[in-house]
Amino acid sequence: MNTQTNTSLAHKPKILVARAIFPEALVKLEAFYEVHSNQSDQLMSAEALQKALSDVQGALVTGSERIDASALALAKDLKVVANISVGYNNFDIPAMNAAGVMATNTPDVLTDTTADFGFALLMATARRITESEHWVRAGKWDQWSIVNNPLGMDLHNSTVGIIGMGRIGQGIAKRALGFGMKVIYHNRSQLSAEDEKACGASYVAKESLLQNADHVVLVLPYTAQNHHTIGAAEIALMKPTATLVNIARGGIVDDSALAQALQAGKIFAAGLDVFEGEPQVHPELLKCSNIVLAPHIASATEKTRRAMVDLAIENLQAALDGKEPPSLINTEVFSKA
Ligand code: DGY
């Protein structure tokens, strides 16, 4: 790891910044902490992360750093790990609880940006936008044609099925209403009548959603229970004209089964922002033309990424000041402290 240390502030609490962040944010941190930062942005090995956590009181990490019992094994002074991410499947919460380490994430600040992207990916997928661009760049566009141009699927007057109806799912539902879409959803628990009304959404069983949706959008958190929420059996329930969009996490979809289904024309198209084993992409997915691929960028606008970093810093500072962080996940650790 290429670390830089501000040695003039050695008396201040030590923190780790595990990946590159905005320079202004680093300056802000250096006013309060002795900062060990990995501005090279190269992912640390598990051993390097364990060592880097061994003498710090706080850490800012991203969803790519796995914080488990092994990462925490030498972390005798660590009080808080602040994820710069709303999803926290990189955290082993029981292991963090056992080590007395507070875990925080960055909800709310990325909701609208991520919902915007989910909708953009849905539109690009249904209307074959990247496939069309490749077609134009390849010089295949020789004339306007009624039938021999890339023909897509409509969004207006269609039914979108959202699996995972948290803040981002509800944001996508509200956008879909503006397109005159019918919104059905499936979630671990049904929304209140008031929330359902606000996003015009009706709760249905997962099977019914898969059978009836023209467009299926996945926005649920990754957990062991949600692994392969969409596999061959679920795809078999979908309409052959349907699209599937995953902005949730790799592992929610069985990418191998999806590639087979796309190649066999079992569904119309897919839009993926997240992948099993990312940044690797299943080689069979790369062979599909009826797919839109993005490099996990749903929250990637500068404004939102800055807000995520700021919230993570706020969480870290609160924890190190003995206050309850605004987005603390494992509240039991704070109440025991
Ligand atoms: C999130 O915040 O969970 C995004 O997917 C980035 O990891």
Short mmCIF file of C-alpha atoms and ligand atoms in Angstrom, two decimals:
data_model
loop_
_atom_site.label_atom_id
_atom_site.label_comp_id
_atom_site.label_asym_id
_atom_site.label_seq_id
_atom_site.Cartn_x
_atom_site.Cartn_y
_atom_site.Cartn_z
CA MET A 1 0.00 0.00 0.00
CA ASN A 2 1.23 3.48 -0.82
CA THR A 3 0.45 5.30 2.43
CA GLN A 4 1.11 8.90 3.31
CA THR A 5 1.31 9.95 6.97
CA ASN A 6 0.97 13.43 8.41
CA THR A 7 3.64 12.94 11.10
CA SER A 8 3.35 16.49 12.51
CA LEU A 9 0.03 15.48 14.08
CA ALA A 10 1.28 12.37 15.87
CA HIS A 11 -0.51 13.27 19.12
CA LYS A 12 -3.89 13.23 17.39
CA PRO A 13 -5.99 10.06 17.10
CA LYS A 14 -4.86 7.92 14.20
CA ILE A 15 -7.24 7.03 11.42
CA LEU A 16 -7.04 5.04 8.22
CA VAL A 17 -8.50 6.28 4.94
CA ALA A 18 -8.50 3.01 3.03
CA ARG A 19 -9.13 4.43 -0.47
CA ALA A 20 -8.68 7.70 -2.36
CA ILE A 21 -11.07 10.47 -1.34
CA PHE A 22 -11.40 14.11 -2.41
CA PRO A 23 -8.30 16.16 -1.41
CA GLU A 24 -10.44 18.71 0.50
CA ALA A 25 -11.89 15.91 2.62
CA LEU A 26 -8.40 14.68 3.43
CA VAL A 27 -7.36 18.19 4.49
CA LYS A 28 -10.43 18.38 6.72
CA LEU A 29 -9.48 15.10 8.39
CA GLU A 30 -5.85 16.11 8.83
CA ALA A 31 -6.95 19.02 11.04
CA PHE A 32 -8.15 16.50 13.64
CA TYR A 33 -6.35 13.24 13.04
CA GLU A 34 -3.10 11.64 12.14
CA VAL A 35 -4.20 10.30 8.80
CA HIS A 36 -2.81 7.18 7.15
CA SER A 37 -4.28 7.36 3.69
CA ASN A 38 -4.18 5.11 0.69
CA GLN A 39 -4.49 7.75 -2.01
CA SER A 40 -3.05 5.30 -4.55
CA ASP A 41 -6.63 3.90 -4.47
CA GLN A 42 -5.26 0.39 -4.95
CA LEU A 43 -7.26 -2.20 -3.07
CA MET A 44 -5.29 -3.40 -0.04
CA SER A 45 -4.71 -7.12 0.46
CA ALA A 46 -6.44 -8.69 3.48
CA GLU A 47 -3.07 -8.76 5.27
CA ALA A 48 -2.36 -5.09 4.52
CA LEU A 49 -5.83 -4.08 5.74
CA GLN A 50 -5.40 -6.08 8.96
CA LYS A 51 -2.06 -4.36 9.56
CA ALA A 52 -3.41 -0.92 8.65
CA LEU A 53 -6.26 -1.35 11.17
CA SER A 54 -3.90 -2.53 13.93
CA ASP A 55 -2.95 0.92 15.26
CA VAL A 56 -5.82 3.24 14.31
CA GLN A 57 -8.92 4.34 16.20
CA GLY A 58 -11.09 4.93 13.17
CA ALA A 59 -11.25 3.96 9.52
CA LEU A 60 -13.01 5.22 6.42
CA VAL A 61 -13.56 2.36 3.98
CA THR A 62 -15.61 1.55 0.89
CA GLY A 63 -17.74 -1.47 0.07
CA SER A 64 -14.61 -3.13 -1.35
CA GLU A 65 -12.89 -3.53 2.03
CA ARG A 66 -14.11 -6.59 3.92
CA ILE A 67 -14.32 -5.90 7.66
CA ASP A 68 -14.53 -9.27 9.40
CA ALA A 69 -12.95 -11.05 12.37
CA SER A 70 -9.70 -11.51 10.47
CA ALA A 71 -9.48 -7.83 9.46
CA LEU A 72 -10.16 -6.89 13.09
CA ALA A 73 -7.80 -9.45 14.65
CA LEU A 74 -5.05 -6.91 15.52
CA ALA A 75 -7.27 -3.83 15.83
CA LYS A 76 -6.90 -3.21 19.55
CA ASP A 77 -7.76 0.53 19.49
CA LEU A 78 -10.37 0.59 16.72
CA LYS A 79 -13.66 2.27 17.68
CA VAL A 80 -15.36 2.88 14.34
CA VAL A 81 -15.34 1.82 10.71
CA ALA A 82 -17.26 4.28 8.53
CA ASN A 83 -18.37 2.86 5.17
CA ILE A 84 -18.54 5.34 2.30
CA SER A 85 -21.49 3.39 0.94
CA VAL A 86 -25.08 2.74 1.92
CA GLY A 87 -24.80 -1.03 1.37
CA TYR A 88 -22.72 -2.71 4.06
CA ASN A 89 -22.51 -6.34 3.04
CA ASN A 90 -18.72 -5.88 3.32
CA PHE A 91 -19.23 -5.65 7.11
CA ASP A 92 -19.45 -8.76 9.27
CA ILE A 93 -21.66 -7.08 11.88
CA PRO A 94 -21.47 -9.90 14.50
CA ALA A 95 -17.65 -9.76 14.25
CA MET A 96 -17.71 -5.95 14.62
CA ASN A 97 -20.06 -6.26 17.60
CA ALA A 98 -17.76 -8.82 19.21
CA ALA A 99 -14.80 -6.45 18.71
CA GLY A 100 -16.82 -3.47 20.04
CA VAL A 101 -16.35 -1.59 16.76
CA MET A 102 -19.07 0.81 15.57
CA ALA A 103 -20.21 0.33 11.97
CA THR A 104 -21.70 3.21 9.99
CA ASN A 105 -22.93 3.74 6.41
CA THR A 106 -24.16 6.59 4.19
CA PRO A 107 -27.94 6.38 3.69
CA ASP A 108 -30.20 9.14 2.28
CA VAL A 109 -27.49 11.28 0.65
CA LEU A 110 -27.37 9.00 -2.40
CA THR A 111 -31.04 8.03 -2.70
CA ASP A 112 -32.07 10.35 -5.55
CA THR A 113 -28.83 10.02 -7.49
CA THR A 114 -29.09 6.23 -7.33
CA ALA A 115 -32.78 6.24 -8.23
CA ASP A 116 -32.00 8.52 -11.22
CA PHE A 117 -29.38 6.03 -12.37
CA GLY A 118 -31.69 3.05 -11.89
CA PHE A 119 -34.20 4.75 -14.12
CA ALA A 120 -31.52 5.69 -16.68
CA LEU A 121 -30.34 2.08 -16.81
CA LEU A 122 -33.92 0.90 -17.20
CA MET A 123 -34.48 3.26 -20.13
CA ALA A 124 -31.16 2.39 -21.76
CA THR A 125 -31.97 -1.32 -21.43
CA ALA A 126 -35.54 -1.17 -22.69
CA ARG A 127 -34.66 1.12 -25.63
CA ARG A 128 -31.37 -0.67 -26.51
CA ILE A 129 -29.36 2.54 -26.29
CA THR A 130 -25.83 1.13 -25.91
CA GLU A 131 -26.51 -1.58 -28.48
CA SER A 132 -27.72 1.12 -30.87
CA GLU A 133 -24.63 3.21 -30.22
CA HIS A 134 -22.36 0.26 -30.99
CA TRP A 135 -24.37 -0.29 -34.18
CA VAL A 136 -23.88 3.34 -35.26
CA ARG A 137 -20.16 3.33 -34.39
CA ALA A 138 -19.71 0.09 -36.33
CA GLY A 139 -21.07 1.86 -39.44
CA LYS A 140 -24.10 -0.45 -39.62
CA TRP A 141 -26.63 2.39 -39.83
CA ASP A 142 -27.21 2.90 -43.53
CA GLN A 143 -30.83 4.06 -43.55
CA TRP A 144 -33.86 4.85 -41.40
CA SER A 145 -36.06 1.79 -41.32
CA ILE A 146 -39.44 0.81 -39.90
CA VAL A 147 -38.33 -2.68 -39.00
CA ASN A 148 -34.56 -2.92 -39.51
CA ASN A 149 -33.55 -0.54 -36.72
CA PRO A 150 -33.06 -1.63 -33.09
CA LEU A 151 -36.64 -1.91 -31.80
CA GLY A 152 -37.08 -1.65 -28.04
CA MET A 153 -39.74 -1.98 -25.37
CA ASP A 154 -41.90 0.88 -24.08
CA LEU A 155 -41.77 2.18 -20.56
CA HIS A 156 -44.95 4.27 -20.68
CA ASN A 157 -48.10 2.27 -19.91
CA SER A 158 -45.97 -0.72 -18.90
CA THR A 159 -45.63 -2.38 -15.48
CA VAL A 160 -42.46 -2.05 -13.46
CA GLY A 161 -41.82 -4.57 -10.71
CA ILE A 162 -39.43 -3.39 -8.02
CA ILE A 163 -37.86 -5.95 -5.71
CA GLY A 164 -36.54 -4.18 -2.59
CA MET A 165 -38.68 -1.20 -1.69
CA GLY A 166 -36.44 0.86 0.57
CA ARG A 167 -35.63 4.51 -0.05
CA ILE A 168 -34.08 3.91 -3.49
CA GLY A 169 -36.83 1.52 -4.62
CA GLN A 170 -39.43 4.10 -3.64
CA GLY A 171 -37.46 6.76 -5.54
CA ILE A 172 -37.58 4.63 -8.68
CA ALA A 173 -41.32 4.05 -8.18
CA LYS A 174 -41.93 7.82 -8.01
CA ARG A 175 -39.99 8.32 -11.24
CA ALA A 176 -41.97 5.50 -12.90
CA LEU A 177 -45.25 7.23 -12.02
CA GLY A 178 -44.07 10.21 -14.07
CA PHE A 179 -43.80 7.85 -17.04
CA GLY A 180 -47.34 6.59 -16.59
CA MET A 181 -46.12 3.17 -15.45
CA LYS A 182 -47.99 0.80 -13.16
CA VAL A 183 -45.80 0.02 -10.14
CA ILE A 184 -45.83 -3.31 -8.33
CA TYR A 185 -43.27 -4.26 -5.71
CA HIS A 186 -42.05 -7.03 -3.48
CA ASN A 187 -40.22 -6.40 -0.25
CA ARG A 188 -39.37 -8.17 3.01
CA SER A 189 -42.19 -6.18 4.59
CA GLN A 190 -45.10 -4.31 3.04
CA LEU A 191 -44.92 -0.49 3.11
CA SER A 192 -47.43 1.52 5.11
CA ALA A 193 -50.57 2.52 3.20
CA GLU A 194 -49.28 6.11 3.22
CA ASP A 195 -45.91 5.17 1.67
CA GLU A 196 -47.59 2.93 -0.91
CA LYS A 197 -49.85 5.82 -1.87
CA ALA A 198 -46.90 8.24 -2.16
CA CYS A 199 -45.26 6.05 -4.78
CA GLY A 200 -48.43 4.56 -6.28
CA ALA A 201 -47.16 1.06 -5.65
CA SER A 202 -48.99 -2.21 -4.94
CA TYR A 203 -47.44 -5.04 -2.95
CA VAL A 204 -47.39 -8.45 -4.66
CA ALA A 205 -45.76 -11.83 -4.09
CA LYS A 206 -42.39 -12.29 -5.79
CA GLU A 207 -43.74 -14.88 -8.26
CA SER A 208 -46.60 -12.60 -9.26
CA LEU A 209 -44.19 -9.71 -9.76
CA LEU A 210 -41.95 -11.80 -12.00
CA GLN A 211 -44.91 -13.03 -14.05
CA ASN A 212 -46.56 -9.63 -14.49
CA ALA A 213 -43.79 -7.05 -14.71
CA ASP A 214 -42.62 -5.76 -18.08
CA HIS A 215 -39.51 -4.44 -16.34
CA VAL A 216 -38.02 -5.90 -13.16
CA VAL A 217 -35.71 -3.65 -11.11
CA LEU A 218 -33.63 -5.04 -8.24
CA VAL A 219 -32.81 -2.70 -5.35
CA LEU A 220 -32.60 -5.04 -2.36
CA PRO A 221 -29.62 -5.32 0.00
CA TYR A 222 -27.29 -8.29 -0.37
CA THR A 223 -27.62 -10.85 2.43
CA ALA A 224 -27.07 -14.61 2.51
CA GLN A 225 -30.88 -15.00 2.20
CA ASN A 226 -30.96 -12.76 -0.88
CA HIS A 227 -28.19 -14.64 -2.69
CA HIS A 228 -29.40 -15.47 -6.22
CA THR A 229 -32.81 -13.90 -5.67
CA ILE A 230 -32.93 -14.11 -9.45
CA GLY A 231 -31.72 -17.38 -10.98
CA ALA A 232 -32.86 -19.66 -13.80
CA ALA A 233 -36.14 -20.57 -12.05
CA GLU A 234 -37.10 -16.91 -11.48
CA ILE A 235 -36.11 -15.88 -15.02
CA ALA A 236 -38.33 -18.70 -16.32
CA LEU A 237 -41.31 -16.94 -14.70
CA MET A 238 -40.60 -13.64 -16.49
CA LYS A 239 -42.17 -12.55 -19.77
CA PRO A 240 -39.95 -13.15 -22.84
CA THR A 241 -40.39 -9.43 -23.54
CA ALA A 242 -39.28 -8.36 -20.05
CA THR A 243 -36.15 -6.50 -19.00
CA LEU A 244 -34.16 -7.01 -15.81
CA VAL A 245 -32.15 -4.23 -14.12
CA ASN A 246 -29.77 -4.88 -11.19
CA ILE A 247 -28.49 -1.84 -9.29
CA ALA A 248 -28.46 -3.73 -5.97
CA ARG A 249 -25.39 -5.93 -5.51
CA GLY A 250 -23.55 -8.65 -7.34
CA GLY A 251 -24.77 -12.03 -6.11
CA ILE A 252 -28.43 -10.98 -6.06
CA VAL A 253 -28.55 -12.31 -9.65
CA ASP A 254 -27.04 -15.59 -10.81
CA ASP A 255 -25.00 -13.99 -13.61
CA SER A 256 -24.31 -17.29 -15.34
CA ALA A 257 -28.05 -18.14 -15.47
CA LEU A 258 -28.79 -14.61 -16.70
CA ALA A 259 -26.22 -14.87 -19.51
CA GLN A 260 -27.76 -18.16 -20.64
CA ALA A 261 -31.25 -16.64 -20.55
CA LEU A 262 -30.18 -13.57 -22.54
CA GLN A 263 -28.43 -15.72 -25.12
CA ALA A 264 -31.47 -17.98 -25.47
CA GLY A 265 -33.85 -14.99 -25.72
CA LYS A 266 -35.74 -16.03 -22.58
CA ILE A 267 -36.00 -12.35 -21.60
CA PHE A 268 -35.59 -9.29 -23.81
CA ALA A 269 -32.62 -7.53 -22.19
CA ALA A 270 -30.78 -6.73 -18.97
CA GLY A 271 -29.08 -3.69 -17.45
CA LEU A 272 -26.42 -4.39 -14.85
CA ASP A 273 -24.50 -1.98 -12.64
CA VAL A 274 -23.26 -4.69 -10.27
CA PHE A 275 -21.78 -8.14 -10.83
CA GLU A 276 -20.84 -11.33 -9.04
CA GLY A 277 -17.10 -11.05 -8.32
CA GLU A 278 -16.88 -7.47 -9.68
CA PRO A 279 -14.88 -5.85 -11.14
CA GLN A 280 -14.71 -9.14 -13.08
CA VAL A 281 -17.70 -9.60 -15.37
CA HIS A 282 -18.92 -13.08 -16.29
CA PRO A 283 -17.43 -13.76 -19.76
CA GLU A 284 -20.77 -15.02 -21.09
CA LEU A 285 -22.44 -11.71 -20.17
CA LEU A 286 -19.81 -9.87 -22.21
CA LYS A 287 -20.87 -11.89 -25.26
CA CYS A 288 -24.52 -10.71 -25.02
CA SER A 289 -25.62 -7.80 -27.18
CA ASN A 290 -28.95 -7.39 -25.37
CA ILE A 291 -27.34 -6.02 -22.23
CA VAL A 292 -26.25 -2.65 -20.86
CA LEU A 293 -23.19 -2.83 -18.59
CA ALA A 294 -22.07 -0.17 -16.11
CA PRO A 295 -19.17 -0.24 -13.59
CA HIS A 296 -21.10 0.11 -10.29
CA ILE A 297 -21.73 3.84 -10.77
CA ALA A 298 -25.30 4.29 -9.52
CA SER A 299 -24.21 6.80 -6.84
CA ALA A 300 -21.47 8.34 -8.98
CA THR A 301 -22.10 12.04 -9.34
CA GLU A 302 -19.50 14.34 -7.86
CA LYS A 303 -22.04 16.05 -5.62
CA THR A 304 -23.30 12.78 -4.20
CA ARG A 305 -19.88 11.17 -3.81
CA ARG A 306 -18.79 14.29 -1.87
CA ALA A 307 -21.91 14.04 0.30
CA MET A 308 -21.17 10.36 0.97
CA VAL A 309 -17.61 11.14 2.04
CA ASP A 310 -18.82 14.04 4.22
CA LEU A 311 -21.39 11.84 5.95
CA ALA A 312 -18.81 9.10 6.53
CA ILE A 313 -16.49 11.69 8.09
CA GLU A 314 -19.34 12.98 10.26
CA ASN A 315 -19.97 9.41 11.44
CA LEU A 316 -16.29 8.82 12.17
CA GLN A 317 -15.89 12.11 14.04
CA ALA A 318 -18.98 11.55 16.17
CA ALA A 319 -17.78 8.08 17.16
CA LEU A 320 -14.29 9.31 18.04
CA ASP A 321 -15.80 12.21 20.04
CA GLY A 322 -17.87 9.74 22.08
CA LYS A 323 -21.14 10.73 20.40
CA GLU A 324 -23.61 8.50 18.59
CA PRO A 325 -22.84 8.62 14.85
CA PRO A 326 -25.82 9.82 12.74
CA SER A 327 -25.94 6.61 10.71
CA LEU A 328 -24.80 4.01 13.19
CA ILE A 329 -25.73 0.46 12.14
CA ASN A 330 -24.87 -1.57 15.27
CA THR A 331 -26.41 0.68 17.94
CA GLU A 332 -25.74 -2.00 20.58
CA VAL A 333 -22.00 -1.23 20.42
CA PHE A 334 -22.61 2.46 21.21
CA SER A 335 -25.03 1.73 24.05
CA LYS A 336 -22.50 -0.65 25.64
CA ALA A 337 -19.61 1.85 25.40
C1 DGY B 1 -23.65 1.91 -2.11
O1 DGY B 1 -23.58 3.00 -1.54
O2 DGY B 1 -24.07 0.89 -1.55
C2 DGY B 1 -23.17 1.86 -3.51
O3 DGY B 1 -23.55 0.68 -4.15
C3 DGY B 1 -21.67 1.99 -3.54
O4 DGY B 1 -21.11 0.84 -2.96
#
